[in-house]
CSV table of C-alpha atoms in Angstrom, one decimal:
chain,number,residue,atom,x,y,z
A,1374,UNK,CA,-17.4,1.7,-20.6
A,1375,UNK,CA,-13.8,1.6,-18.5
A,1376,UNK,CA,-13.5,-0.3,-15.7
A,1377,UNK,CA,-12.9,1.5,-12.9
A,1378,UNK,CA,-8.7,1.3,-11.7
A,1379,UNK,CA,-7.9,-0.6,-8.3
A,1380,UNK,CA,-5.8,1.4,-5.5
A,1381,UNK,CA,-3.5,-0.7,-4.4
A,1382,UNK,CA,-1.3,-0.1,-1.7
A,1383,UNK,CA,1.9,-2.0,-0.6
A,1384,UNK,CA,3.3,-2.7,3.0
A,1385,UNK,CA,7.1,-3.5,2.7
A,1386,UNK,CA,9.4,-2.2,0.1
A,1387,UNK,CA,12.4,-4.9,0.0
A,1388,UNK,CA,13.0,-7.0,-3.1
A,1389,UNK,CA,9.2,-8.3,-3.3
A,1390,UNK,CA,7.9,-5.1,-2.4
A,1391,UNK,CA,9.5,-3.0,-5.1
A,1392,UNK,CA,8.8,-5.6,-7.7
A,1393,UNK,CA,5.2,-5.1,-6.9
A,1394,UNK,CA,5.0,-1.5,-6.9
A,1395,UNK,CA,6.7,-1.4,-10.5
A,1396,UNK,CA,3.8,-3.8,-11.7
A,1397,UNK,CA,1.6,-1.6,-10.1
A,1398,UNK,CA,3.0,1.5,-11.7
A,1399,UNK,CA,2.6,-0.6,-14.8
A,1400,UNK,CA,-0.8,-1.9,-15.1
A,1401,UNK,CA,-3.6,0.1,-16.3
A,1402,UNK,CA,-6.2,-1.5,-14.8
A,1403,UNK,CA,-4.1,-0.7,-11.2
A,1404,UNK,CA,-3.5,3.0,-9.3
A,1405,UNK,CA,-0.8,2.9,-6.5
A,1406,UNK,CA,-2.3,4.1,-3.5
A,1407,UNK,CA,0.5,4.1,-1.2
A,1408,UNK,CA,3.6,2.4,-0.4
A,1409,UNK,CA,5.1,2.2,3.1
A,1410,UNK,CA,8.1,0.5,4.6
A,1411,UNK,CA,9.9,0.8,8.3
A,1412,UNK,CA,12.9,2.4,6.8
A,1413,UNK,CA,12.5,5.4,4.2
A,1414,UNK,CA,15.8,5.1,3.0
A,1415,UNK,CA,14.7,2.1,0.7
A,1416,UNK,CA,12.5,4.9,-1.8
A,1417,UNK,CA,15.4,7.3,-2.3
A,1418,UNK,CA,15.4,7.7,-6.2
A,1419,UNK,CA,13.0,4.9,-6.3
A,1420,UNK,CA,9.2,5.7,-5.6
A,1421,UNK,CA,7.8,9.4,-6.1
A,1422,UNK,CA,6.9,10.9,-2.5
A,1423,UNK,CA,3.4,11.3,-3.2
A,1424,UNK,CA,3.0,6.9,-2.7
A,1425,UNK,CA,4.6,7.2,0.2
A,1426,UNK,CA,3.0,7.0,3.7
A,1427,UNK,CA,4.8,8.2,6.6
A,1428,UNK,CA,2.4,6.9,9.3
A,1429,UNK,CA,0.9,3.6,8.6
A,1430,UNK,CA,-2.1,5.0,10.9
A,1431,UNK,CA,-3.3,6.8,8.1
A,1432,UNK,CA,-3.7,3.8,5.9
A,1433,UNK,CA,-7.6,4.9,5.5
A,1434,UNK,CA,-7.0,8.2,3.8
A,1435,UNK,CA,-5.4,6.8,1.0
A,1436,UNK,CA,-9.0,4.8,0.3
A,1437,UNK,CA,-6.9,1.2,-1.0
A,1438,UNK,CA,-9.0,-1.5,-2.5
A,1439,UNK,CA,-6.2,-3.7,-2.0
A,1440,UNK,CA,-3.4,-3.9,0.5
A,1441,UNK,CA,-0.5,-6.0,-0.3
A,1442,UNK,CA,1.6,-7.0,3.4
A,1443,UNK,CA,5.2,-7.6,2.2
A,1444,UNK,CA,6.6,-6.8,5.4
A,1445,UNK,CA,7.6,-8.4,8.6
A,1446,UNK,CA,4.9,-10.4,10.3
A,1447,UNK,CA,4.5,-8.3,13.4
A,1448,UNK,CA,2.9,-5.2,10.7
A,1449,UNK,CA,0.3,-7.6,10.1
A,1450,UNK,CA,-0.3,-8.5,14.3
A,1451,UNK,CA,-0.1,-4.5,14.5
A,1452,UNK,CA,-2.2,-3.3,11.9
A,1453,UNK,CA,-3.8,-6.2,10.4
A,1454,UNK,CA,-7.2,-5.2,12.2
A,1455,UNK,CA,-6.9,-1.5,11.1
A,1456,UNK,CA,-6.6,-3.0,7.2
A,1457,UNK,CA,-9.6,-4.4,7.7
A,1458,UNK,CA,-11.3,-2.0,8.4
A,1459,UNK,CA,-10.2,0.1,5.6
A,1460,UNK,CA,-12.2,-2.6,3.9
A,1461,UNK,CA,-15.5,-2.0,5.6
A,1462,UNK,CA,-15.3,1.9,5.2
A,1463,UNK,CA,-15.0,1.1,1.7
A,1464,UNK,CA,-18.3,-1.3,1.7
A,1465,UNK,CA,-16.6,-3.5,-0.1
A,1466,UNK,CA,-15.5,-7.3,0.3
């Protein structure tokens, strides 16, 4: 039987960021959920617009078993709560 893939999702695309997303992509055993990052100039020609998220808001309808901050500490004092409770929708700990 196949183990089920992760959703991972990634907050912050600089050099860390896009490292992570290309082992994402990479991994069988992972599915990129979404990426996001403050500026959207850092995908062009790099990440397929369906893993991007606009509105970080929204983190919830892309259903992530995983969210990966890479980005600058204040995304974590913003939205740190709201990943959270991504992870209690989900059931999951």
């Amino acid at each position: 039987m196949a183990s089920e893939q992760r959703r991972v999702g990634v907050v912050g695309y600089g050099k860390l960021g896009e490292f992570l997303v290309t082992k994402v992509l990479e991994d069988s055993s992972l599915e990129l959920a979404f990426v996001w990052n403050r500026s959207k100039e850092a995908f062009t020609g790099k990440v397929d617009s369906k893993y991007i998220l606009d509105d970080l808001s929204k983190v919830s309808e892309r259903s992530p078993d995983i969210i990966i901050e890479v980005a600058h500490p204040c995304i974590s004092k913003d939205y740190g709560k709201l990943f959270l409770e991504v992870r209690k929708q989900l059931n999951t700990c």
